[in-house]
N, CA, C and O atoms as CSV, one atom per row, in Angstrom:
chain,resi,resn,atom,element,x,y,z
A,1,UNK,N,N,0.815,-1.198,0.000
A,1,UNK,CA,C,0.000,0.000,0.000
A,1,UNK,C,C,0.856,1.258,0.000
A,1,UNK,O,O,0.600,2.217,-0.729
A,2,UNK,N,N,2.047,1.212,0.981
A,2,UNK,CA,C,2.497,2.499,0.640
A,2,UNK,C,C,3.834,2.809,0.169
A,2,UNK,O,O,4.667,3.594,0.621
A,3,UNK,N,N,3.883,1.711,-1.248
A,3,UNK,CA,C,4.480,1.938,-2.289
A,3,UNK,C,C,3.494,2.241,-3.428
A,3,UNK,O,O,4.059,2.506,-4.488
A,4,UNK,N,N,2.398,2.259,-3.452
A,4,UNK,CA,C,1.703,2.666,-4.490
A,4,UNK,C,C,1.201,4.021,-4.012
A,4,UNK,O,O,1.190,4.982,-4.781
A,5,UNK,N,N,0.765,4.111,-2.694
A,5,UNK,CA,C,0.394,5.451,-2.591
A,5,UNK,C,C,1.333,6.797,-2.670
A,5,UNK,O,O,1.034,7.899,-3.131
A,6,UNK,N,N,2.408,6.415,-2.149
A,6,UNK,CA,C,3.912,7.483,-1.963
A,6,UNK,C,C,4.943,7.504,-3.022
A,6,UNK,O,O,5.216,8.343,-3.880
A,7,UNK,N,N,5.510,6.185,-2.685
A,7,UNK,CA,C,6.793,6.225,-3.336
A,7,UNK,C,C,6.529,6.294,-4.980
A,7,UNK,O,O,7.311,7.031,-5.580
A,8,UNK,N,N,5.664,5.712,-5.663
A,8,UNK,CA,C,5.757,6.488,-7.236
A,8,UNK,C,C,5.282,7.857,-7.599
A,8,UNK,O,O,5.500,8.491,-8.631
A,9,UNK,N,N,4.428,8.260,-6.296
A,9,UNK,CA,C,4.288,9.705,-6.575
A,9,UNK,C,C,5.863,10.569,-6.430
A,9,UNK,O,O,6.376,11.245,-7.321
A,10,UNK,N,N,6.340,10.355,-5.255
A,10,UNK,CA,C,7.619,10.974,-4.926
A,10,UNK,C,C,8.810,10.838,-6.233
A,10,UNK,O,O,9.696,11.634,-6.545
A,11,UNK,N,N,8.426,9.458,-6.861
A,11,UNK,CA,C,9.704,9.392,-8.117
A,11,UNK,C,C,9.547,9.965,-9.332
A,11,UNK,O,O,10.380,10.114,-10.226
A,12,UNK,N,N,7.914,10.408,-9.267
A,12,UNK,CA,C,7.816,11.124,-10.864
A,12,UNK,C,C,8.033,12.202,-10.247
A,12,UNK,O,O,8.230,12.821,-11.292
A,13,UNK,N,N,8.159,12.907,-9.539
A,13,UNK,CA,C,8.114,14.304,-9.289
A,13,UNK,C,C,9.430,14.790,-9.326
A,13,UNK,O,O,9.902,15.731,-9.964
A,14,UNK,N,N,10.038,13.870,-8.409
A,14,UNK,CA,C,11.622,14.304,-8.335
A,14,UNK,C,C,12.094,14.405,-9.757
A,14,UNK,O,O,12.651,15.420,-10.178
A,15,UNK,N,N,11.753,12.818,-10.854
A,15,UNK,CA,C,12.240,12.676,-12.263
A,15,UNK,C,C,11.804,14.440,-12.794
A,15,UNK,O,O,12.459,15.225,-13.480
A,16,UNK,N,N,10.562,14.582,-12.198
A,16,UNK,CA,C,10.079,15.612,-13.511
A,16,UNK,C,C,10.853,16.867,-12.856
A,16,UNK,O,O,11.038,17.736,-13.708
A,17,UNK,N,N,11.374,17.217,-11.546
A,17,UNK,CA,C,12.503,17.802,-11.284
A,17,UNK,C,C,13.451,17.847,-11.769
A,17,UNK,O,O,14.140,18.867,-11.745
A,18,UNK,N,N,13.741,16.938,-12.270
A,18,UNK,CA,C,15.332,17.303,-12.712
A,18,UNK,C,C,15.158,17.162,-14.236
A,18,UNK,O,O,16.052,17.140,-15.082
A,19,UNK,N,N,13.828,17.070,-14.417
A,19,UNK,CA,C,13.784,17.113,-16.351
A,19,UNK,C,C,13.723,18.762,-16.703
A,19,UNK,O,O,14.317,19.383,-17.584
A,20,UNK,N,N,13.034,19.104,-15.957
A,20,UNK,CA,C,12.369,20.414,-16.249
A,20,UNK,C,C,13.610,21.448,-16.659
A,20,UNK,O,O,13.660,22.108,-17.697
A,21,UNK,N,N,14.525,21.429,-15.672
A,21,UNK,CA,C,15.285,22.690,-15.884
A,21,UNK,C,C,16.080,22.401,-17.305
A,21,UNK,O,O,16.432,23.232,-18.142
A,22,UNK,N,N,16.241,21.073,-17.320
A,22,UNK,CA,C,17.322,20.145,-18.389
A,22,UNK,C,C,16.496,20.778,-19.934
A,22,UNK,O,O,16.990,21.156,-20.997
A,23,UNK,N,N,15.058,20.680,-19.470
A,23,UNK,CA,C,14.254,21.127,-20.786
A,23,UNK,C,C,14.427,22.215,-20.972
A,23,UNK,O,O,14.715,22.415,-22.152
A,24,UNK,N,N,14.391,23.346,-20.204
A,24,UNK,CA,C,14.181,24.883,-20.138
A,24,UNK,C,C,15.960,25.661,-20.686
A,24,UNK,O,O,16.332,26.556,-21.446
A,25,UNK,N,N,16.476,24.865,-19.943
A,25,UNK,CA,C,17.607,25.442,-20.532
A,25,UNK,C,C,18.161,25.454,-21.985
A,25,UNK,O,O,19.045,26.051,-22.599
A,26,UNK,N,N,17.496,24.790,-22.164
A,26,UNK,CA,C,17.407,24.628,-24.029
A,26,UNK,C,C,17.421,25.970,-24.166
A,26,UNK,O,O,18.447,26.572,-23.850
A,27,UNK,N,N,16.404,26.607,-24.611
A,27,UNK,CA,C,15.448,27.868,-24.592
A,27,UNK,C,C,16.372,29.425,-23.844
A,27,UNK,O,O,16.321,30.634,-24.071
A,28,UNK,N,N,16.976,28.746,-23.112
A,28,UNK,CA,C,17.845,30.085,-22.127
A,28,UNK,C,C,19.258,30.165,-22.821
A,28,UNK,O,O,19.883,29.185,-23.227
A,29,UNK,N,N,19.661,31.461,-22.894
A,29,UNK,CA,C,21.574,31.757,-22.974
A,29,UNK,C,C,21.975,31.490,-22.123
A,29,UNK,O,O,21.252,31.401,-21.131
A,30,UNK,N,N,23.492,31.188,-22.039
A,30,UNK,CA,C,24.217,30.891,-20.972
A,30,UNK,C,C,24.586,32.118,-20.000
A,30,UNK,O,O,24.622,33.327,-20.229
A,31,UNK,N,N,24.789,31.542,-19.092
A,31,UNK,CA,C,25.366,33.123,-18.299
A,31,UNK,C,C,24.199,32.686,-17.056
A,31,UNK,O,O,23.333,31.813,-16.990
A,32,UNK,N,N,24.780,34.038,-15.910
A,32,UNK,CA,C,24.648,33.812,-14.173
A,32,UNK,C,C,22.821,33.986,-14.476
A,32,UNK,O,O,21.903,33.169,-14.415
A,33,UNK,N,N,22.872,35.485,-14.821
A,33,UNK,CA,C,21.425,36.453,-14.741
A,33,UNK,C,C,20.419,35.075,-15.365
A,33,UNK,O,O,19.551,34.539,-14.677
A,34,UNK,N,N,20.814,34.587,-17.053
A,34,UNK,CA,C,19.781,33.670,-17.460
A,34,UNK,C,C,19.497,32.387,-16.305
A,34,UNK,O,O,18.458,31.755,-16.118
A,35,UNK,N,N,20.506,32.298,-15.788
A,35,UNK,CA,C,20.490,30.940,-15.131
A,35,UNK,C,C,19.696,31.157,-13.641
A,35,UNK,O,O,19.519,30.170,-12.928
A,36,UNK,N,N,19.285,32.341,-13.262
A,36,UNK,CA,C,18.149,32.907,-11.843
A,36,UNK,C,C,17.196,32.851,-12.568
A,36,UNK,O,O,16.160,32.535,-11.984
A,37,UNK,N,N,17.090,33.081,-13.913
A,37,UNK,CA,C,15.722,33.575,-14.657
A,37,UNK,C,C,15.427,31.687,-14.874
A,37,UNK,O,O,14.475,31.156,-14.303
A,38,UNK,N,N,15.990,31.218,-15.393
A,38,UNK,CA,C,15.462,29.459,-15.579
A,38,UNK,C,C,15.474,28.907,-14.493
A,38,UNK,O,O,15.133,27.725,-14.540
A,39,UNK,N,N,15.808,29.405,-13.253
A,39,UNK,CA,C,15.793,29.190,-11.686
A,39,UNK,C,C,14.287,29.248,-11.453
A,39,UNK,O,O,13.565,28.316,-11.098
A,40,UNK,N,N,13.904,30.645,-11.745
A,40,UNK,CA,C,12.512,30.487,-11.365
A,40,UNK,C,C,11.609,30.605,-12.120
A,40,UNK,O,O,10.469,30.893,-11.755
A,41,UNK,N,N,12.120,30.307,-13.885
A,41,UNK,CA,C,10.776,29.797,-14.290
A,41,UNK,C,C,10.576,28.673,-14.039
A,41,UNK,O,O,9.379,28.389,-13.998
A,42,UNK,N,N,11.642,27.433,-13.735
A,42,UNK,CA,C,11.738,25.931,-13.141
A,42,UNK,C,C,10.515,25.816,-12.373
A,42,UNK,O,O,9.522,25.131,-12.613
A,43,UNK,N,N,10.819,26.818,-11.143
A,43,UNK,CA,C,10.064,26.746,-9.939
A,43,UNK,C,C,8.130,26.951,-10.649
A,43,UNK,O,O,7.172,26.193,-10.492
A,44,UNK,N,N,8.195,27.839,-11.155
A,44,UNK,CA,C,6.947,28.186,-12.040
A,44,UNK,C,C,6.178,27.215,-12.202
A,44,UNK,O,O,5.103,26.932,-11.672
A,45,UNK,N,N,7.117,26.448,-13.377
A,45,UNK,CA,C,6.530,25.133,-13.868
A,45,UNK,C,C,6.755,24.385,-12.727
A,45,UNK,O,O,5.561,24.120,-12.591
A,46,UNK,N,N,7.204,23.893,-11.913
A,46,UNK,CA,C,7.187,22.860,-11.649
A,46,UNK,C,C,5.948,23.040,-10.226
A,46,UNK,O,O,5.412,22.002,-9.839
A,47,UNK,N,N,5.710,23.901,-9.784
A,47,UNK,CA,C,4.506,24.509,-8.635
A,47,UNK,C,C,3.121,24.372,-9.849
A,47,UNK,O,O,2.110,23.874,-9.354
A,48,UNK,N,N,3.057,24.606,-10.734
A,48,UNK,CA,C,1.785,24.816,-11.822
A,48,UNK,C,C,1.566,23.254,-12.170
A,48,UNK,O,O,0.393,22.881,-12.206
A,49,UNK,N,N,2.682,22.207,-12.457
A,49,UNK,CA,C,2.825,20.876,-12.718
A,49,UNK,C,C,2.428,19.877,-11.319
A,49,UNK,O,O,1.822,18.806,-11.286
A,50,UNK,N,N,2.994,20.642,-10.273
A,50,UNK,CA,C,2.779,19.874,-8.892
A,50,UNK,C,C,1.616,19.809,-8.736
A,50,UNK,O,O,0.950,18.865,-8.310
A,51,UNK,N,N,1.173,21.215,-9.210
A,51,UNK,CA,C,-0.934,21.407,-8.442
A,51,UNK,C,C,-1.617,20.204,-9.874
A,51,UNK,O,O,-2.721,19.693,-9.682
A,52,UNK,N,N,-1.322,20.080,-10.381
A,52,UNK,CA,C,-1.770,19.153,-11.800
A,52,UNK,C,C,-1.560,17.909,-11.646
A,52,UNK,O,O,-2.511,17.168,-11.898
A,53,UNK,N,N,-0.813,17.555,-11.383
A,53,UNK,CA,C,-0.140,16.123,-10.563
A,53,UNK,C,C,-0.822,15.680,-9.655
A,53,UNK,O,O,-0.997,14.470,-9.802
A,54,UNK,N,N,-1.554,16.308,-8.298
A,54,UNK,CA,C,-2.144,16.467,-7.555
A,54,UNK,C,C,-4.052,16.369,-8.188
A,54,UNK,O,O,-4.698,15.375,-7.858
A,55,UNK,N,N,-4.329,16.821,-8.543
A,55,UNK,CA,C,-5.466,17.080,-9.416
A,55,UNK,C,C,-5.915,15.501,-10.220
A,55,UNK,O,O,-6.963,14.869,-10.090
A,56,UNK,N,N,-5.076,15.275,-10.805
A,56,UNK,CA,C,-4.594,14.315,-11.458
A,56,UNK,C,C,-4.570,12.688,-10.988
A,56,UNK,O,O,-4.899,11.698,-11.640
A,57,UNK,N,N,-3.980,12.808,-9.408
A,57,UNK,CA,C,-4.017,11.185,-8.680
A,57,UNK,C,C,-5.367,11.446,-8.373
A,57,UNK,O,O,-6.139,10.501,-8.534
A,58,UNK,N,N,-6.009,12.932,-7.808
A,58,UNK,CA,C,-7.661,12.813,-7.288
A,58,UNK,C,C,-8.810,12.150,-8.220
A,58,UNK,O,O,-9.777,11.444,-7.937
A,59,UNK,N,N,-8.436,12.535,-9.148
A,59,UNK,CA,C,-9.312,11.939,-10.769
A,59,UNK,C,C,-8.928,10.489,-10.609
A,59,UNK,O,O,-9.763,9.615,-10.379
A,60,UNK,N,N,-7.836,10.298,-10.719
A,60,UNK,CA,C,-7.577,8.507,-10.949
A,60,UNK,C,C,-7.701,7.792,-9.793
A,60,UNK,O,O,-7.447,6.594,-9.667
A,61,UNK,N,N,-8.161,8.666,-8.810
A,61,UNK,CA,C,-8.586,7.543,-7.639
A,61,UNK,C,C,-10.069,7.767,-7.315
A,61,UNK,O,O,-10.754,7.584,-6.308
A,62,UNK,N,N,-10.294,8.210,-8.492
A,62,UNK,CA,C,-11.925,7.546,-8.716
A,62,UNK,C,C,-13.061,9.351,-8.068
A,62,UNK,O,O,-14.281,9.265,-7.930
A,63,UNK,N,N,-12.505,10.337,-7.869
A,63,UNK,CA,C,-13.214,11.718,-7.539
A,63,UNK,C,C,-13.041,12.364,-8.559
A,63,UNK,O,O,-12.039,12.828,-9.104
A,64,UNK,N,N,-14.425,12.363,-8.852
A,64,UNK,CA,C,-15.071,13.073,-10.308
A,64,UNK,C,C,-14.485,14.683,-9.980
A,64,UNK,O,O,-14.444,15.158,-8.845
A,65,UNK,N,N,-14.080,15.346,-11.138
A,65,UNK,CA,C,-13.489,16.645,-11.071
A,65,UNK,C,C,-14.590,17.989,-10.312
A,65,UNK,O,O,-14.381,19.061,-9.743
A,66,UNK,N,N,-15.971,17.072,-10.760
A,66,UNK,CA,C,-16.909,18.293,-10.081
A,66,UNK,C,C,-16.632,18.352,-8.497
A,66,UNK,O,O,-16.343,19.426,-7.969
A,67,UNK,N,N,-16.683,17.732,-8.112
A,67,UNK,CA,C,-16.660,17.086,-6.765
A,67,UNK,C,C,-15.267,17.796,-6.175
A,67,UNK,O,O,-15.190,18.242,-5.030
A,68,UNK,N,N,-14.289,17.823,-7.053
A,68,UNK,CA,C,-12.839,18.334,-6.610
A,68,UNK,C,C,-13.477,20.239,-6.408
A,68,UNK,O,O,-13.319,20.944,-5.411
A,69,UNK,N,N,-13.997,20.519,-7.375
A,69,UNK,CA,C,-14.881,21.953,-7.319
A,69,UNK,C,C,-15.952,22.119,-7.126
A,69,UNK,O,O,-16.583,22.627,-8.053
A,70,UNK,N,N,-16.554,21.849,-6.100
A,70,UNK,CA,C,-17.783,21.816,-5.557
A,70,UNK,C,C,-17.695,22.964,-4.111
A,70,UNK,O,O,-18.705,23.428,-3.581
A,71,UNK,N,N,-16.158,23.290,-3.622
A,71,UNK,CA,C,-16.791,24.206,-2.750
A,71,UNK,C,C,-16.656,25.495,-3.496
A,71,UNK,O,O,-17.037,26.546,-2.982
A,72,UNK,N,N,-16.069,25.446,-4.819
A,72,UNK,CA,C,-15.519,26.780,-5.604
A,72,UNK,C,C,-14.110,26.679,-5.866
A,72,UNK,O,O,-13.277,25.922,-5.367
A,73,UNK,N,N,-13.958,27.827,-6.980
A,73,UNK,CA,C,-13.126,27.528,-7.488
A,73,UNK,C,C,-11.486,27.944,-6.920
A,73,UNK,O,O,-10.332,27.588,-7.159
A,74,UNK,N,N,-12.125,28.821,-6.120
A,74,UNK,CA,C,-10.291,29.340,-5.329
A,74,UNK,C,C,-10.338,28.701,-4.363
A,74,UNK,O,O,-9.254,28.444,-3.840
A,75,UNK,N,N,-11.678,28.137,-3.673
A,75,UNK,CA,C,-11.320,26.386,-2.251
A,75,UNK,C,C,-10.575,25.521,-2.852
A,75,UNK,O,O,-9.636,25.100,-2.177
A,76,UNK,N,N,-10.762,24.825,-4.660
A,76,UNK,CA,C,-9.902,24.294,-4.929
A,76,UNK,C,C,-8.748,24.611,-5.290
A,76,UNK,O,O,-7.884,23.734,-5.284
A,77,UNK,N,N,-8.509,25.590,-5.591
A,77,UNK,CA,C,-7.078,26.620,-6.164
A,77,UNK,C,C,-6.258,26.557,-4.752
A,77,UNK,O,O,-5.406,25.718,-4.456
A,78,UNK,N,N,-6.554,27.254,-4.240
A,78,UNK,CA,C,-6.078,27.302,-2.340
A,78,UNK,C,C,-5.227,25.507,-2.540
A,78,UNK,O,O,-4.138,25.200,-3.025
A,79,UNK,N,N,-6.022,24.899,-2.091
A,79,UNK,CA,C,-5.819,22.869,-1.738
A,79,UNK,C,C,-4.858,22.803,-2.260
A,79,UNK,O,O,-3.754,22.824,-1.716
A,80,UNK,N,N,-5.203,22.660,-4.045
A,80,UNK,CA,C,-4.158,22.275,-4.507
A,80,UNK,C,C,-2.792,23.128,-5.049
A,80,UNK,O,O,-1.959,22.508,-5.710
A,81,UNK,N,N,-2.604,24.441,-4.779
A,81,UNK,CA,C,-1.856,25.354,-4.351
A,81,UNK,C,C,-1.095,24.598,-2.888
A,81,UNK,O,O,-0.002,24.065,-3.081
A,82,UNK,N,N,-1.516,24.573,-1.863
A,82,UNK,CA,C,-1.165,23.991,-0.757
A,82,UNK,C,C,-0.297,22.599,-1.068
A,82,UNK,O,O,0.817,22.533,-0.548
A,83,UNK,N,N,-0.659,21.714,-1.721
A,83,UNK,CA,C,-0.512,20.754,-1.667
A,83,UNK,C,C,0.945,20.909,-3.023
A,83,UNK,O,O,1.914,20.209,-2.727
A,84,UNK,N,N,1.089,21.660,-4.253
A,84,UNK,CA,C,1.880,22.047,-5.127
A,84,UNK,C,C,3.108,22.729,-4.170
A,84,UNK,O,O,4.212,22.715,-4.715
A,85,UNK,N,N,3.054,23.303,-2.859
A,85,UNK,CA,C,3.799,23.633,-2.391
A,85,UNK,C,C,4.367,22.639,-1.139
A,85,UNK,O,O,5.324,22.860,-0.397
A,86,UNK,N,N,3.542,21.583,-1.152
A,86,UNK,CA,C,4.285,20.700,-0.261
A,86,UNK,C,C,5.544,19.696,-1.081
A,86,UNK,O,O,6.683,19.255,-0.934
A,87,UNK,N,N,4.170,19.735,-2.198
A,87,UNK,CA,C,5.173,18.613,-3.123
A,87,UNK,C,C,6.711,19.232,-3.228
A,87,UNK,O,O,7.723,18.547,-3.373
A,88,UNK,N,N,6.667,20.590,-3.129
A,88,UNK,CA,C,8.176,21.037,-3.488
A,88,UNK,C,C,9.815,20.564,-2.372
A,88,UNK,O,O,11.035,20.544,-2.538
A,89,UNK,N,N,9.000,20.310,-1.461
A,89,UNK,CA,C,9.413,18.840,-0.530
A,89,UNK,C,C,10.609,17.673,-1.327
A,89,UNK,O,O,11.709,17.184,-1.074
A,90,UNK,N,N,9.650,17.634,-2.331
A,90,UNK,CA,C,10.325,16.500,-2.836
A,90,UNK,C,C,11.216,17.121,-4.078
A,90,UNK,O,O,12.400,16.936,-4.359
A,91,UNK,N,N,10.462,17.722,-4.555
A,91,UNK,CA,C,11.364,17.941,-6.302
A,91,UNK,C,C,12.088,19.400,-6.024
A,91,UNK,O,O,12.324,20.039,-7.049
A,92,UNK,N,N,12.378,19.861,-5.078
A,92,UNK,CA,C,13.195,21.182,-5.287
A,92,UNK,C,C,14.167,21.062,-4.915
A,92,UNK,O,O,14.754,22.136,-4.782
A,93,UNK,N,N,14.898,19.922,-4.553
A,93,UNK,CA,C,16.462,19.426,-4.034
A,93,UNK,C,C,17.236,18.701,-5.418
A,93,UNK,O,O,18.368,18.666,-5.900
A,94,UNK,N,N,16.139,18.261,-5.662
A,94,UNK,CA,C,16.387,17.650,-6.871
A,94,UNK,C,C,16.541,18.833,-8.301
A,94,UNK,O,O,17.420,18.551,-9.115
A,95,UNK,N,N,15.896,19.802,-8.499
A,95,UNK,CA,C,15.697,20.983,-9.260
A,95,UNK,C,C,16.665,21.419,-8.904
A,95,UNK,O,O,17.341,21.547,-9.925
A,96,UNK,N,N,17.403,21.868,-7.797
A,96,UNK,CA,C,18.533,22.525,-7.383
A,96,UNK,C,C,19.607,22.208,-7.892
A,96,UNK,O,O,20.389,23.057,-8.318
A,97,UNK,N,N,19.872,20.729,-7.945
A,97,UNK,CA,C,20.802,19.810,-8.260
A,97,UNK,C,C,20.769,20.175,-9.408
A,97,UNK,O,O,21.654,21.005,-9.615
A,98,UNK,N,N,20.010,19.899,-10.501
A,98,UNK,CA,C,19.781,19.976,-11.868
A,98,UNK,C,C,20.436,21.196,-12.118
A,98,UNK,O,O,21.416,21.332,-12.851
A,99,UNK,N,N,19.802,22.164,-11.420
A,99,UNK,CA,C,20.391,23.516,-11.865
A,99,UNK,C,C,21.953,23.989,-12.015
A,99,UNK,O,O,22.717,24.640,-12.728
A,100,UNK,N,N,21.872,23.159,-10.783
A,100,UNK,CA,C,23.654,23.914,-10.056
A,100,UNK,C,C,24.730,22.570,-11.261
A,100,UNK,O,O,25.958,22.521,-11.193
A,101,UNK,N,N,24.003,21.771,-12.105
A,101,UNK,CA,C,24.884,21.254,-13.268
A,101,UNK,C,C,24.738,22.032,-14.640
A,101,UNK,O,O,25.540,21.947,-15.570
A,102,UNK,N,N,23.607,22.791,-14.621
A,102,UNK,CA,C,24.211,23.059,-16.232
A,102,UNK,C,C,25.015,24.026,-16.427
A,102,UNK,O,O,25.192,24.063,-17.644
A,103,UNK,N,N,25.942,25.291,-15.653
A,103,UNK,CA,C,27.016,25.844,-15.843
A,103,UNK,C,C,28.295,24.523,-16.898
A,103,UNK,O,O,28.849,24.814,-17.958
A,104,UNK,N,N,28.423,23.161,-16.146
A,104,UNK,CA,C,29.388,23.205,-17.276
A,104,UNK,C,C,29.154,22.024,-18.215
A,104,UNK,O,O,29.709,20.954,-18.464
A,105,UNK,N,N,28.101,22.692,-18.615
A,105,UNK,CA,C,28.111,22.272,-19.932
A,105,UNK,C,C,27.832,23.760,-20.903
A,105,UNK,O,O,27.313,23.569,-22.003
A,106,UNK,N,N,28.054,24.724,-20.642
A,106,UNK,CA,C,28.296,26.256,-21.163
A,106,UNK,C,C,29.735,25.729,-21.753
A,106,UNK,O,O,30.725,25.102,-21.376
A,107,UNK,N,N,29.277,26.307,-22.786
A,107,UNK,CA,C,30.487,26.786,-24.123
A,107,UNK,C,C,31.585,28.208,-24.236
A,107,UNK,O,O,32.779,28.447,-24.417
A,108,UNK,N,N,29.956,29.109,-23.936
A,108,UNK,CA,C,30.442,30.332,-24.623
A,108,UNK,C,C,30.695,31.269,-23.108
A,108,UNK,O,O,31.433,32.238,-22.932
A,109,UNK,N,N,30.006,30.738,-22.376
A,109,UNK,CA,C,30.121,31.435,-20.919
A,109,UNK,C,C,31.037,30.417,-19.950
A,109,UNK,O,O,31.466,29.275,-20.116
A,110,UNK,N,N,31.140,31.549,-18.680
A,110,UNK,CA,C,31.612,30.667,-17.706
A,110,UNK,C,C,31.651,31.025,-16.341
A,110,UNK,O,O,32.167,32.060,-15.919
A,111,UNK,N,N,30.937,29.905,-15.452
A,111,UNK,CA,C,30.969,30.208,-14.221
A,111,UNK,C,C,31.431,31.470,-13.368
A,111,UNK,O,O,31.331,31.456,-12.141
Protein backbone atom coordinates (compact mmCIF):
# COMPACT_ATOMS: atom_id res chain seq x y z
CA UNK A 1 0.00 0.00 0.00
CA UNK A 2 2.50 2.50 0.64
CA UNK A 3 4.48 1.94 -2.29
CA UNK A 4 1.70 2.67 -4.49
CA UNK A 5 0.39 5.45 -2.59
CA UNK A 6 3.91 7.48 -1.96
CA UNK A 7 6.79 6.22 -3.34
CA UNK A 8 5.76 6.49 -7.24
CA UNK A 9 4.29 9.71 -6.58
CA UNK A 10 7.62 10.97 -4.93
CA UNK A 11 9.70 9.39 -8.12
CA UNK A 12 7.82 11.12 -10.86
CA UNK A 13 8.11 14.30 -9.29
CA UNK A 14 11.62 14.30 -8.34
CA UNK A 15 12.24 12.68 -12.26
CA UNK A 16 10.08 15.61 -13.51
CA UNK A 17 12.50 17.80 -11.28
CA UNK A 18 15.33 17.30 -12.71
CA UNK A 19 13.78 17.11 -16.35
CA UNK A 20 12.37 20.41 -16.25
CA UNK A 21 15.29 22.69 -15.88
CA UNK A 22 17.32 20.14 -18.39
CA UNK A 23 14.25 21.13 -20.79
CA UNK A 24 14.18 24.88 -20.14
CA UNK A 25 17.61 25.44 -20.53
CA UNK A 26 17.41 24.63 -24.03
CA UNK A 27 15.45 27.87 -24.59
CA UNK A 28 17.84 30.08 -22.13
CA UNK A 29 21.57 31.76 -22.97
CA UNK A 30 24.22 30.89 -20.97
CA UNK A 31 25.37 33.12 -18.30
CA UNK A 32 24.65 33.81 -14.17
CA UNK A 33 21.43 36.45 -14.74
CA UNK A 34 19.78 33.67 -17.46
CA UNK A 35 20.49 30.94 -15.13
CA UNK A 36 18.15 32.91 -11.84
CA UNK A 37 15.72 33.57 -14.66
CA UNK A 38 15.46 29.46 -15.58
CA UNK A 39 15.79 29.19 -11.69
CA UNK A 40 12.51 30.49 -11.37
CA UNK A 41 10.78 29.80 -14.29
CA UNK A 42 11.74 25.93 -13.14
CA UNK A 43 10.06 26.75 -9.94
CA UNK A 44 6.95 28.19 -12.04
CA UNK A 45 6.53 25.13 -13.87
CA UNK A 46 7.19 22.86 -11.65
CA UNK A 47 4.51 24.51 -8.63
CA UNK A 48 1.79 24.82 -11.82
CA UNK A 49 2.82 20.88 -12.72
CA UNK A 50 2.78 19.87 -8.89
CA UNK A 51 -0.93 21.41 -8.44
CA UNK A 52 -1.77 19.15 -11.80
CA UNK A 53 -0.14 16.12 -10.56
CA UNK A 54 -2.14 16.47 -7.56
CA UNK A 55 -5.47 17.08 -9.42
CA UNK A 56 -4.59 14.32 -11.46
CA UNK A 57 -4.02 11.18 -8.68
CA UNK A 58 -7.66 12.81 -7.29
CA UNK A 59 -9.31 11.94 -10.77
CA UNK A 60 -7.58 8.51 -10.95
CA UNK A 61 -8.59 7.54 -7.64
CA UNK A 62 -11.93 7.55 -8.72
CA UNK A 63 -13.21 11.72 -7.54
CA UNK A 64 -15.07 13.07 -10.31
CA UNK A 65 -13.49 16.65 -11.07
CA UNK A 66 -16.91 18.29 -10.08
CA UNK A 67 -16.66 17.09 -6.77
CA UNK A 68 -12.84 18.33 -6.61
CA UNK A 69 -14.88 21.95 -7.32
CA UNK A 70 -17.78 21.82 -5.56
CA UNK A 71 -16.79 24.21 -2.75
CA UNK A 72 -15.52 26.78 -5.60
CA UNK A 73 -13.13 27.53 -7.49
CA UNK A 74 -10.29 29.34 -5.33
CA UNK A 75 -11.32 26.39 -2.25
CA UNK A 76 -9.90 24.29 -4.93
CA UNK A 77 -7.08 26.62 -6.16
CA UNK A 78 -6.08 27.30 -2.34
CA UNK A 79 -5.82 22.87 -1.74
CA UNK A 80 -4.16 22.28 -4.51
CA UNK A 81 -1.86 25.35 -4.35
CA UNK A 82 -1.17 23.99 -0.76
CA UNK A 83 -0.51 20.75 -1.67
CA UNK A 84 1.88 22.05 -5.13
CA UNK A 85 3.80 23.63 -2.39
CA UNK A 86 4.28 20.70 -0.26
CA UNK A 87 5.17 18.61 -3.12
CA UNK A 88 8.18 21.04 -3.49
CA UNK A 89 9.41 18.84 -0.53
CA UNK A 90 10.32 16.50 -2.84
CA UNK A 91 11.36 17.94 -6.30
CA UNK A 92 13.20 21.18 -5.29
CA UNK A 93 16.46 19.43 -4.03
CA UNK A 94 16.39 17.65 -6.87
CA UNK A 95 15.70 20.98 -9.26
CA UNK A 96 18.53 22.52 -7.38
CA UNK A 97 20.80 19.81 -8.26
CA UNK A 98 19.78 19.98 -11.87
CA UNK A 99 20.39 23.52 -11.86
CA UNK A 100 23.65 23.91 -10.06
CA UNK A 101 24.88 21.25 -13.27
CA UNK A 102 24.21 23.06 -16.23
CA UNK A 103 27.02 25.84 -15.84
CA UNK A 104 29.39 23.21 -17.28
CA UNK A 105 28.11 22.27 -19.93
CA UNK A 106 28.30 26.26 -21.16
CA UNK A 107 30.49 26.79 -24.12
CA UNK A 108 30.44 30.33 -24.62
CA UNK A 109 30.12 31.44 -20.92
CA UNK A 110 31.61 30.67 -17.71
CA UNK A 111 30.97 30.21 -14.22
Amino acid sequence: MLADGLVLPALVLALVGWLVPRGLSVMFPEGVRPLMLLSLCSTIVMFVLGCAFFVSIYVLRGVPLAVLFEAGVAAAVVHFGRLGLVSAFIWAPIMILSIAGLPKTWVHETW
